[in-house]
PDB file of C-alpha atoms in Angstrom:
ATOM      1  CA  UNK A   1     -73.966 -44.700  13.176  1.00  0.00           C
ATOM      2  CA  UNK A   2     -76.009 -47.908  13.303  1.00  0.00           C
ATOM      3  CA  UNK A   3     -77.875 -48.828  10.084  1.00  0.00           C
ATOM      4  CA  UNK A   4     -80.797 -46.515   9.516  1.00  0.00           C
ATOM      5  CA  UNK A   5     -79.458 -43.749  11.768  1.00  0.00           C
ATOM      6  CA  UNK A   6     -78.755 -40.273  10.346  1.00  0.00           C
ATOM      7  CA  UNK A   7     -75.205 -39.599   9.272  1.00  0.00           C
ATOM      8  CA  UNK A   8     -72.876 -38.902  12.147  1.00  0.00           C
ATOM      9  CA  UNK A   9     -71.838 -35.257  12.331  1.00  0.00           C
ATOM     10  CA  UNK A  10     -68.343 -36.228  13.428  1.00  0.00           C
ATOM     11  CA  UNK A  11     -66.024 -35.388  10.522  1.00  0.00           C
ATOM     12  CA  UNK A  12     -62.854 -36.602  12.179  1.00  0.00           C
ATOM     13  CA  UNK A  13     -60.553 -38.271   9.728  1.00  0.00           C
ATOM     14  CA  UNK A  14     -59.583 -41.905  10.184  1.00  0.00           C
ATOM     15  CA  UNK A  15     -56.257 -42.520  11.845  1.00  0.00           C
ATOM     16  CA  UNK A  16     -54.026 -44.033   9.178  1.00  0.00           C
ATOM     17  CA  UNK A  17     -51.613 -45.268  11.835  1.00  0.00           C
ATOM     18  CA  UNK A  18     -54.010 -47.861  13.259  1.00  0.00           C
ATOM     19  CA  UNK A  19     -53.009 -51.433  12.444  1.00  0.00           C
ATOM     20  CA  UNK A  20     -56.472 -52.863  13.080  1.00  0.00           C
ATOM     21  CA  UNK A  21     -59.873 -52.138  11.570  1.00  0.00           C
ATOM     22  CA  UNK A  22     -62.855 -51.921  13.885  1.00  0.00           C
ATOM     23  CA  UNK A  23     -66.607 -52.223  13.497  1.00  0.00           C
ATOM     24  CA  UNK A  24     -68.482 -51.108  16.591  1.00  0.00           C
ATOM     25  CA  UNK A  25     -71.991 -51.982  17.752  1.00  0.00           C
ATOM     26  CA  UNK A  26     -73.065 -49.043  19.902  1.00  0.00           C
ATOM     27  CA  UNK A  27     -76.015 -50.891  21.416  1.00  0.00           C
ATOM     28  CA  UNK A  28     -73.976 -53.713  22.922  1.00  0.00           C
ATOM     29  CA  UNK A  29     -70.551 -52.111  23.099  1.00  0.00           C
ATOM     30  CA  UNK A  30     -69.028 -55.061  21.240  1.00  0.00           C
ATOM     31  CA  UNK A  31     -66.138 -54.716  18.881  1.00  0.00           C
ATOM     32  CA  UNK A  32     -65.199 -56.867  15.901  1.00  0.00           C
ATOM     33  CA  UNK A  33     -61.483 -56.653  15.122  1.00  0.00           C
ATOM     34  CA  UNK A  34     -60.008 -57.545  11.752  1.00  0.00           C
ATOM     35  CA  UNK A  35     -56.249 -58.088  11.836  1.00  0.00           C
ATOM     36  CA  UNK A  36     -54.973 -57.619   8.313  1.00  0.00           C
ATOM     37  CA  UNK A  37     -58.327 -58.491   6.677  1.00  0.00           C
ATOM     38  CA  UNK A  38     -60.632 -56.045   4.953  1.00  0.00           C
ATOM     39  CA  UNK A  39     -63.993 -55.485   6.564  1.00  0.00           C
ATOM     40  CA  UNK A  40     -67.118 -55.554   4.337  1.00  0.00           C
ATOM     41  CA  UNK A  41     -67.588 -52.584   2.008  1.00  0.00           C
ATOM     42  CA  UNK A  42     -70.758 -51.301   3.624  1.00  0.00           C
ATOM     43  CA  UNK A  43     -71.548 -50.307   7.174  1.00  0.00           C
ATOM     44  CA  UNK A  44     -74.605 -52.546   7.074  1.00  0.00           C
ATOM     45  CA  UNK A  45     -72.483 -55.607   6.284  1.00  0.00           C
ATOM     46  CA  UNK A  46     -70.091 -54.705   9.093  1.00  0.00           C
ATOM     47  CA  UNK A  47     -73.031 -54.298  11.466  1.00  0.00           C
ATOM     48  CA  UNK A  48     -74.278 -57.762  10.541  1.00  0.00           C
ATOM     49  CA  UNK A  49     -70.887 -59.269  11.369  1.00  0.00           C
ATOM     50  CA  UNK A  50     -70.815 -57.569  14.760  1.00  0.00           C
ATOM     51  CA  UNK A  51     -74.376 -58.615  15.434  1.00  0.00           C
ATOM     52  CA  UNK A  52     -73.417 -62.269  15.098  1.00  0.00           C
ATOM     53  CA  UNK A  53     -70.347 -61.875  17.306  1.00  0.00           C
ATOM     54  CA  UNK A  54     -70.756 -63.175  20.832  1.00  0.00           C
ATOM     55  CA  UNK A  55     -72.138 -66.180  22.712  1.00  0.00           C
ATOM     56  CA  UNK A  56     -73.872 -68.666  20.442  1.00  0.00           C
ATOM     57  CA  UNK A  57     -77.189 -68.482  22.258  1.00  0.00           C
ATOM     58  CA  UNK A  58     -77.366 -64.688  21.821  1.00  0.00           C
ATOM     59  CA  UNK A  59     -76.499 -64.941  18.132  1.00  0.00           C
ATOM     60  CA  UNK A  60     -79.469 -67.260  17.636  1.00  0.00           C
ATOM     61  CA  UNK A  61     -82.130 -65.079  19.276  1.00  0.00           C
ATOM     62  CA  UNK A  62     -83.314 -63.352  16.099  1.00  0.00           C
ATOM     63  CA  UNK A  63     -83.520 -66.390  13.792  1.00  0.00           C
ATOM     64  CA  UNK A  64     -85.200 -68.395  16.551  1.00  0.00           C
ATOM     65  CA  UNK A  65     -87.866 -65.706  16.906  1.00  0.00           C
ATOM     66  CA  UNK A  66     -88.440 -65.701  13.152  1.00  0.00           C
ATOM     67  CA  UNK A  67     -89.282 -69.412  13.218  1.00  0.00           C
ATOM     68  CA  UNK A  68     -90.760 -69.598  16.724  1.00  0.00           C
ATOM     69  CA  UNK A  69     -94.271 -70.325  15.490  1.00  0.00           C
ATOM     70  CA  UNK A  70     -93.098 -73.555  13.842  1.00  0.00           C
ATOM     71  CA  UNK A  71     -91.924 -74.687  17.291  1.00  0.00           C
ATOM     72  CA  UNK A  72     -95.179 -73.767  19.010  1.00  0.00           C
ATOM     73  CA  UNK A  73     -93.913 -70.521  20.562  1.00  0.00           C
ATOM     74  CA  UNK A  74     -94.949 -66.913  19.912  1.00  0.00           C
ATOM     75  CA  UNK A  75     -92.385 -64.775  18.124  1.00  0.00           C
ATOM     76  CA  UNK A  76     -92.257 -62.444  21.109  1.00  0.00           C
ATOM     77  CA  UNK A  77     -91.470 -65.250  23.522  1.00  0.00           C
ATOM     78  CA  UNK A  78     -89.972 -64.229  26.851  1.00  0.00           C
ATOM     79  CA  UNK A  79     -86.505 -65.362  27.923  1.00  0.00           C
ATOM     80  CA  UNK A  80     -86.281 -66.281  31.594  1.00  0.00           C
ATOM     81  CA  UNK A  81     -83.271 -65.208  33.591  1.00  0.00           C
ATOM     82  CA  UNK A  82     -82.110 -67.253  36.600  1.00  0.00           C
ATOM     83  CA  UNK A  83     -84.493 -65.698  39.189  1.00  0.00           C
ATOM     84  CA  UNK A  84     -87.442 -66.205  36.804  1.00  0.00           C
ATOM     85  CA  UNK A  85     -86.484 -69.854  36.293  1.00  0.00           C
ATOM     86  CA  UNK A  86     -86.146 -70.405  40.023  1.00  0.00           C
ATOM     87  CA  UNK A  87     -89.593 -68.946  40.666  1.00  0.00           C
ATOM     88  CA  UNK A  88     -91.108 -71.135  37.951  1.00  0.00           C
ATOM     89  CA  UNK A  89     -89.374 -74.198  39.365  1.00  0.00           C
ATOM     90  CA  UNK A  90     -90.672 -73.501  42.870  1.00  0.00           C
ATOM     91  CA  UNK A  91     -94.192 -73.229  41.453  1.00  0.00           C
ATOM     92  CA  UNK A  92     -93.823 -76.597  39.692  1.00  0.00           C
ATOM     93  CA  UNK A  93     -92.557 -78.340  42.832  1.00  0.00           C
ATOM     94  CA  UNK A  94     -95.427 -76.853  44.821  1.00  0.00           C
ATOM     95  CA  UNK A  95     -98.010 -77.862  42.195  1.00  0.00           C
ATOM     96  CA  UNK A  96     -96.782 -81.456  42.350  1.00  0.00           C
ATOM     97  CA  UNK A  97     -97.050 -81.417  46.140  1.00  0.00           C
ATOM     98  CA  UNK A  98     -93.359 -82.162  46.633  1.00  0.00           C
ATOM     99  CA  UNK A  99     -91.006 -81.143  49.423  1.00  0.00           C
ATOM    100  CA  UNK A 100     -88.644 -78.304  48.485  1.00  0.00           C
ATOM    101  CA  UNK A 101     -86.119 -79.573  50.998  1.00  0.00           C
ATOM    102  CA  UNK A 102     -85.821 -82.811  49.026  1.00  0.00           C
ATOM    103  CA  UNK A 103     -86.369 -81.399  45.552  1.00  0.00           C
ATOM    104  CA  UNK A 104     -84.368 -78.213  45.888  1.00  0.00           C
ATOM    105  CA  UNK A 105     -85.270 -75.730  43.118  1.00  0.00           C
ATOM    106  CA  UNK A 106     -81.673 -74.788  42.281  1.00  0.00           C
ATOM    107  CA  UNK A 107     -80.641 -78.435  42.165  1.00  0.00           C
ATOM    108  CA  UNK A 108     -83.591 -79.353  39.942  1.00  0.00           C
ATOM    109  CA  UNK A 109     -82.799 -76.490  37.577  1.00  0.00           C
ATOM    110  CA  UNK A 110     -79.188 -77.655  37.397  1.00  0.00           C
ATOM    111  CA  UNK A 111     -80.289 -81.199  36.615  1.00  0.00           C
ATOM    112  CA  UNK A 112     -82.688 -80.037  33.917  1.00  0.00           C
ATOM    113  CA  UNK A 113     -80.115 -77.664  32.451  1.00  0.00           C
ATOM    114  CA  UNK A 114     -77.623 -80.505  32.082  1.00  0.00           C
ATOM    115  CA  UNK A 115     -80.211 -82.662  30.325  1.00  0.00           C
ATOM    116  CA  UNK A 116     -81.157 -79.880  27.926  1.00  0.00           C
ATOM    117  CA  UNK A 117     -77.501 -79.229  27.137  1.00  0.00           C
ATOM    118  CA  UNK A 118     -77.276 -82.911  26.199  1.00  0.00           C
ATOM    119  CA  UNK A 119     -80.390 -82.422  23.994  1.00  0.00           C
ATOM    120  CA  UNK A 120     -82.463 -84.634  26.290  1.00  0.00           C
ATOM    121  CA  UNK A 121     -86.217 -83.963  26.470  1.00  0.00           C
ATOM    122  CA  UNK A 122     -88.554 -85.100  29.275  1.00  0.00           C
ATOM    123  CA  UNK A 123     -89.699 -87.965  27.031  1.00  0.00           C
ATOM    124  CA  UNK A 124     -86.082 -89.019  26.466  1.00  0.00           C
ATOM    125  CA  UNK A 125     -85.425 -88.813  30.190  1.00  0.00           C
ATOM    126  CA  UNK A 126     -88.429 -90.970  31.046  1.00  0.00           C
ATOM    127  CA  UNK A 127     -87.406 -93.596  28.489  1.00  0.00           C
ATOM    128  CA  UNK A 128     -83.878 -93.880  29.903  1.00  0.00           C
ATOM    129  CA  UNK A 129     -83.798 -96.606  32.584  1.00  0.00           C
ATOM    130  CA  UNK A 130     -80.383 -95.494  33.865  1.00  0.00           C
ATOM    131  CA  UNK A 131     -81.701 -92.030  34.677  1.00  0.00           C
ATOM    132  CA  UNK A 132     -84.922 -93.195  36.289  1.00  0.00           C
ATOM    133  CA  UNK A 133     -83.128 -95.829  38.351  1.00  0.00           C
ATOM    134  CA  UNK A 134     -80.582 -93.254  39.523  1.00  0.00           C
ATOM    135  CA  UNK A 135     -83.469 -91.063  40.698  1.00  0.00           C
ATOM    136  CA  UNK A 136     -85.007 -93.976  42.589  1.00  0.00           C
ATOM    137  CA  UNK A 137     -81.701 -94.723  44.301  1.00  0.00           C
ATOM    138  CA  UNK A 138     -81.359 -91.084  45.341  1.00  0.00           C
ATOM    139  CA  UNK A 139     -84.961 -91.158  46.638  1.00  0.00           C
ATOM    140  CA  UNK A 140     -86.024 -88.520  44.123  1.00  0.00           C
ATOM    141  CA  UNK A 141     -88.359 -90.456  41.804  1.00  0.00           C
ATOM    142  CA  UNK A 142     -90.265 -87.356  40.688  1.00  0.00           C
ATOM    143  CA  UNK A 143     -87.418 -85.587  38.888  1.00  0.00           C
ATOM    144  CA  UNK A 144     -88.852 -86.529  35.493  1.00  0.00           C
ATOM    145  CA  UNK A 145     -92.289 -85.230  36.491  1.00  0.00           C
ATOM    146  CA  UNK A 146     -90.743 -81.918  37.554  1.00  0.00           C
ATOM    147  CA  UNK A 147     -88.794 -81.761  34.281  1.00  0.00           C
ATOM    148  CA  UNK A 148     -91.918 -82.375  32.194  1.00  0.00           C
ATOM    149  CA  UNK A 149     -94.086 -79.900  34.121  1.00  0.00           C
ATOM    150  CA  UNK A 150     -91.440 -77.166  34.010  1.00  0.00           C
ATOM    151  CA  UNK A 151     -91.022 -77.547  30.235  1.00  0.00           C
ATOM    152  CA  UNK A 152     -94.788 -77.604  29.631  1.00  0.00           C
ATOM    153  CA  UNK A 153     -95.426 -74.570  31.837  1.00  0.00           C
ATOM    154  CA  UNK A 154     -92.733 -72.570  30.060  1.00  0.00           C
ATOM    155  CA  UNK A 155     -94.107 -73.428  26.639  1.00  0.00           C
ATOM    156  CA  UNK A 156     -97.694 -72.689  27.647  1.00  0.00           C
ATOM    157  CA  UNK A 157     -96.606 -69.259  28.864  1.00  0.00           C
ATOM    158  CA  UNK A 158     -94.535 -68.486  25.757  1.00  0.00           C
ATOM    159  CA  UNK A 159     -91.259 -68.674  27.678  1.00  0.00           C
ATOM    160  CA  UNK A 160     -87.800 -70.082  27.031  1.00  0.00           C
ATOM    161  CA  UNK A 161     -84.885 -70.234  29.410  1.00  0.00           C
ATOM    162  CA  UNK A 162     -81.296 -69.982  28.174  1.00  0.00           C
ATOM    163  CA  UNK A 163     -80.978 -73.734  27.706  1.00  0.00           C
ATOM    164  CA  UNK A 164     -84.188 -73.804  25.650  1.00  0.00           C
ATOM    165  CA  UNK A 165     -82.627 -71.443  23.122  1.00  0.00           C
ATOM    166  CA  UNK A 166     -80.024 -74.077  22.236  1.00  0.00           C
ATOM    167  CA  UNK A 167     -82.373 -77.042  22.516  1.00  0.00           C
ATOM    168  CA  UNK A 168     -85.046 -75.445  20.338  1.00  0.00           C
ATOM    169  CA  UNK A 169     -82.575 -74.135  17.786  1.00  0.00           C
ATOM    170  CA  UNK A 170     -81.170 -77.633  17.336  1.00  0.00           C
ATOM    171  CA  UNK A 171     -84.685 -79.006  16.979  1.00  0.00           C
ATOM    172  CA  UNK A 172     -85.559 -76.300  14.436  1.00  0.00           C
ATOM    173  CA  UNK A 173     -82.477 -76.934  12.289  1.00  0.00           C
ATOM    174  CA  UNK A 174     -83.017 -80.685  12.489  1.00  0.00           C
ATOM    175  CA  UNK A 175     -86.724 -80.727  11.648  1.00  0.00           C
ATOM    176  CA  UNK A 176     -87.116 -77.738   9.314  1.00  0.00           C
ATOM    177  CA  UNK A 177     -84.992 -77.975   6.152  1.00  0.00           C
ATOM    178  CA  UNK A 178     -86.025 -74.513   4.956  1.00  0.00           C
ATOM    179  CA  UNK A 179     -84.923 -73.006   8.274  1.00  0.00           C
ATOM    180  CA  UNK A 180     -81.640 -74.900   8.103  1.00  0.00           C
ATOM    181  CA  UNK A 181     -80.911 -73.553   4.613  1.00  0.00           C
ATOM    182  CA  UNK A 182     -81.851 -70.013   5.609  1.00  0.00           C
ATOM    183  CA  UNK A 183     -80.095 -69.759   8.961  1.00  0.00           C
ATOM    184  CA  UNK A 184     -76.931 -71.653   8.034  1.00  0.00           C
ATOM    185  CA  UNK A 185     -76.666 -69.374   4.990  1.00  0.00           C
ATOM    186  CA  UNK A 186     -76.283 -66.372   7.279  1.00  0.00           C
ATOM    187  CA  UNK A 187     -72.971 -67.658   8.646  1.00  0.00           C
ATOM    188  CA  UNK A 188     -70.325 -67.809   5.906  1.00  0.00           C
ATOM    189  CA  UNK A 189     -67.493 -68.298   8.405  1.00  0.00           C
ATOM    190  CA  UNK A 190     -67.617 -69.497  11.998  1.00  0.00           C
ATOM    191  CA  UNK A 191     -64.927 -68.902  14.628  1.00  0.00           C
ATOM    192  CA  UNK A 192     -65.237 -70.547  18.042  1.00  0.00           C
ATOM    193  CA  UNK A 193     -62.970 -69.599  20.943  1.00  0.00           C
ATOM    194  CA  UNK A 194     -62.573 -71.674  24.126  1.00  0.00           C
ATOM    195  CA  UNK A 195     -63.791 -74.720  22.210  1.00  0.00           C
ATOM    196  CA  UNK A 196     -62.864 -76.997  25.106  1.00  0.00           C
ATOM    197  CA  UNK A 197     -65.828 -75.530  27.012  1.00  0.00           C
ATOM    198  CA  UNK A 198     -68.382 -76.411  24.328  1.00  0.00           C
ATOM    199  CA  UNK A 199     -71.339 -78.487  25.463  1.00  0.00           C
ATOM    200  CA  UNK A 200     -73.103 -81.047  23.298  1.00  0.00           C
ATOM    201  CA  UNK A 201     -75.987 -78.777  22.253  1.00  0.00           C
ATOM    202  CA  UNK A 202     -73.602 -76.027  21.112  1.00  0.00           C
ATOM    203  CA  UNK A 203     -71.489 -78.578  19.261  1.00  0.00           C
ATOM    204  CA  UNK A 204     -74.497 -80.036  17.451  1.00  0.00           C
ATOM    205  CA  UNK A 205     -75.719 -76.590  16.383  1.00  0.00           C
ATOM    206  CA  UNK A 206     -72.272 -75.566  15.134  1.00  0.00           C
ATOM    207  CA  UNK A 207     -72.171 -78.675  12.946  1.00  0.00           C
ATOM    208  CA  UNK A 208     -75.589 -77.773  11.566  1.00  0.00           C
ATOM    209  CA  UNK A 209     -74.598 -74.170  10.853  1.00  0.00           C
ATOM    210  CA  UNK A 210     -71.479 -75.101   8.888  1.00  0.00           C
ATOM    211  CA  UNK A 211     -72.993 -78.119   7.123  1.00  0.00           C
ATOM    212  CA  UNK A 212     -72.903 -76.351   3.744  1.00  0.00           C
ATOM    213  CA  UNK A 213     -69.473 -74.746   3.678  1.00  0.00           C
ATOM    214  CA  UNK A 214     -67.406 -76.297   6.518  1.00  0.00           C
ATOM    215  CA  UNK A 215     -65.784 -72.884   7.043  1.00  0.00           C
ATOM    216  CA  UNK A 216     -65.184 -73.290  10.752  1.00  0.00           C
ATOM    217  CA  UNK A 217     -62.159 -72.467  12.892  1.00  0.00           C
ATOM    218  CA  UNK A 218     -62.006 -73.510  16.539  1.00  0.00           C
ATOM    219  CA  UNK A 219     -59.479 -72.547  19.192  1.00  0.00           C
ATOM    220  CA  UNK A 220     -59.048 -74.289  22.517  1.00  0.00           C
ATOM    221  CA  UNK A 221     -56.938 -76.104  25.075  1.00  0.00           C
ATOM    222  CA  UNK A 222     -58.372 -79.272  26.634  1.00  0.00           C
ATOM    223  CA  UNK A 223     -56.193 -78.781  29.726  1.00  0.00           C
ATOM    224  CA  UNK A 224     -58.033 -75.536  30.510  1.00  0.00           C
ATOM    225  CA  UNK A 225     -61.580 -76.869  30.489  1.00  0.00           C
ATOM    226  CA  UNK A 226     -63.338 -75.516  33.579  1.00  0.00           C
ATOM    227  CA  UNK A 227     -67.042 -75.840  32.760  1.00  0.00           C
ATOM    228  CA  UNK A 228     -67.661 -79.583  33.014  1.00  0.00           C
ATOM    229  CA  UNK A 229     -70.245 -78.808  35.704  1.00  0.00           C
ATOM    230  CA  UNK A 230     -72.197 -76.923  33.007  1.00  0.00           C
ATOM    231  CA  UNK A 231     -72.011 -79.772  30.529  1.00  0.00           C
ATOM    232  CA  UNK A 232     -68.790 -78.826  28.721  1.00  0.00           C
ATOM    233  CA  UNK A 233     -67.122 -81.760  26.967  1.00  0.00           C
ATOM    234  CA  UNK A 234     -63.410 -81.356  26.183  1.00  0.00           C
ATOM    235  CA  UNK A 235     -63.566 -84.566  24.121  1.00  0.00           C
ATOM    236  CA  UNK A 236     -65.590 -82.661  21.535  1.00  0.00           C
ATOM    237  CA  UNK A 237     -62.492 -80.658  20.670  1.00  0.00           C
ATOM    238  CA  UNK A 238     -60.232 -83.709  20.823  1.00  0.00           C
ATOM    239  CA  UNK A 239     -62.491 -85.568  18.370  1.00  0.00           C
ATOM    240  CA  UNK A 240     -62.992 -82.621  16.018  1.00  0.00           C
ATOM    241  CA  UNK A 241     -60.857 -84.186  13.282  1.00  0.00           C
ATOM    242  CA  UNK A 242     -63.356 -87.026  13.069  1.00  0.00           C
ATOM    243  CA  UNK A 243     -66.087 -84.489  12.329  1.00  0.00           C
ATOM    244  CA  UNK A 244     -63.922 -82.484   9.936  1.00  0.00           C
ATOM    245  CA  UNK A 245     -61.297 -84.852   8.483  1.00  0.00           C
ATOM    246  CA  UNK A 246     -60.005 -82.189   6.083  1.00  0.00           C
ATOM    247  CA  UNK A 247     -59.343 -79.702   8.880  1.00  0.00           C
ATOM    248  CA  UNK A 248     -55.833 -78.403   9.462  1.00  0.00           C
ATOM    249  CA  UNK A 249     -54.572 -78.634  13.039  1.00  0.00           C
ATOM    250  CA  UNK A 250     -52.148 -75.972  14.273  1.00  0.00           C
ATOM    251  CA  UNK A 251     -50.437 -76.515  17.629  1.00  0.00           C
ATOM    252  CA  UNK A 252     -49.612 -73.250  19.394  1.00  0.00           C
ATOM    253  CA  UNK A 253     -46.899 -74.427  21.764  1.00  0.00           C
ATOM    254  CA  UNK A 254     -45.131 -71.135  22.453  1.00  0.00           C
ATOM    255  CA  UNK A 255     -46.268 -68.999  25.371  1.00  0.00           C
ATOM    256  CA  UNK A 256     -46.242 -65.346  24.265  1.00  0.00           C
ATOM    257  CA  UNK A 257     -47.706 -64.007  27.517  1.00  0.00           C
ATOM    258  CA  UNK A 258     -44.613 -64.293  29.684  1.00  0.00           C
TER     259      UNK A 258
END
């Protein structure tokens, strides 16, 4: 049972023949598998491990809510899904009196998402002459205005989109030392799969989370990077030894699938 639930009435004995140990989160259906390692002694500890297993953004929901007020958001902030974000974007374009055929909502959201994944704010965008000149050349000089209005509207309404979760977590860990000590202390070991698909915001947060112990293991193959259109940077993995010079690199050159 999950922590706090009454004892399960199922008295079935554990199967001694199983090679793997499992901790199961009934709410999400996720499974943490320990191959040859002992799981924590208590169910609560096992539950905490499972709870932090999954996409980085989801693992940061709870700590971000705990410190939301320091970022100017309510603790019960809403998280927009894609349709919500598209509706908000359409409202911003309309409020600015712009043509949706030129400033297409989906395209604008994609542009803003990429900037957020690079930890770029509207102020950063406006101060970058390369970005503003590129917008002028493409005859879309109001991209920065749309970016700023969208961000302000979301914050005023107590809303974050998925990209805001990463952007605001990085800002929190960077600006709030107490939050950095607290949140990074919750992750004793960090394992990242598909590291070649990490974007800059995820990379920066991972460095912040392991700043105390450097207990991080990453797995990836730069030749299989497929999310460049979402801001993934394979060079992050290739340059990882510069970030962690004491790291051990293991090349897995044998294909065990065929």
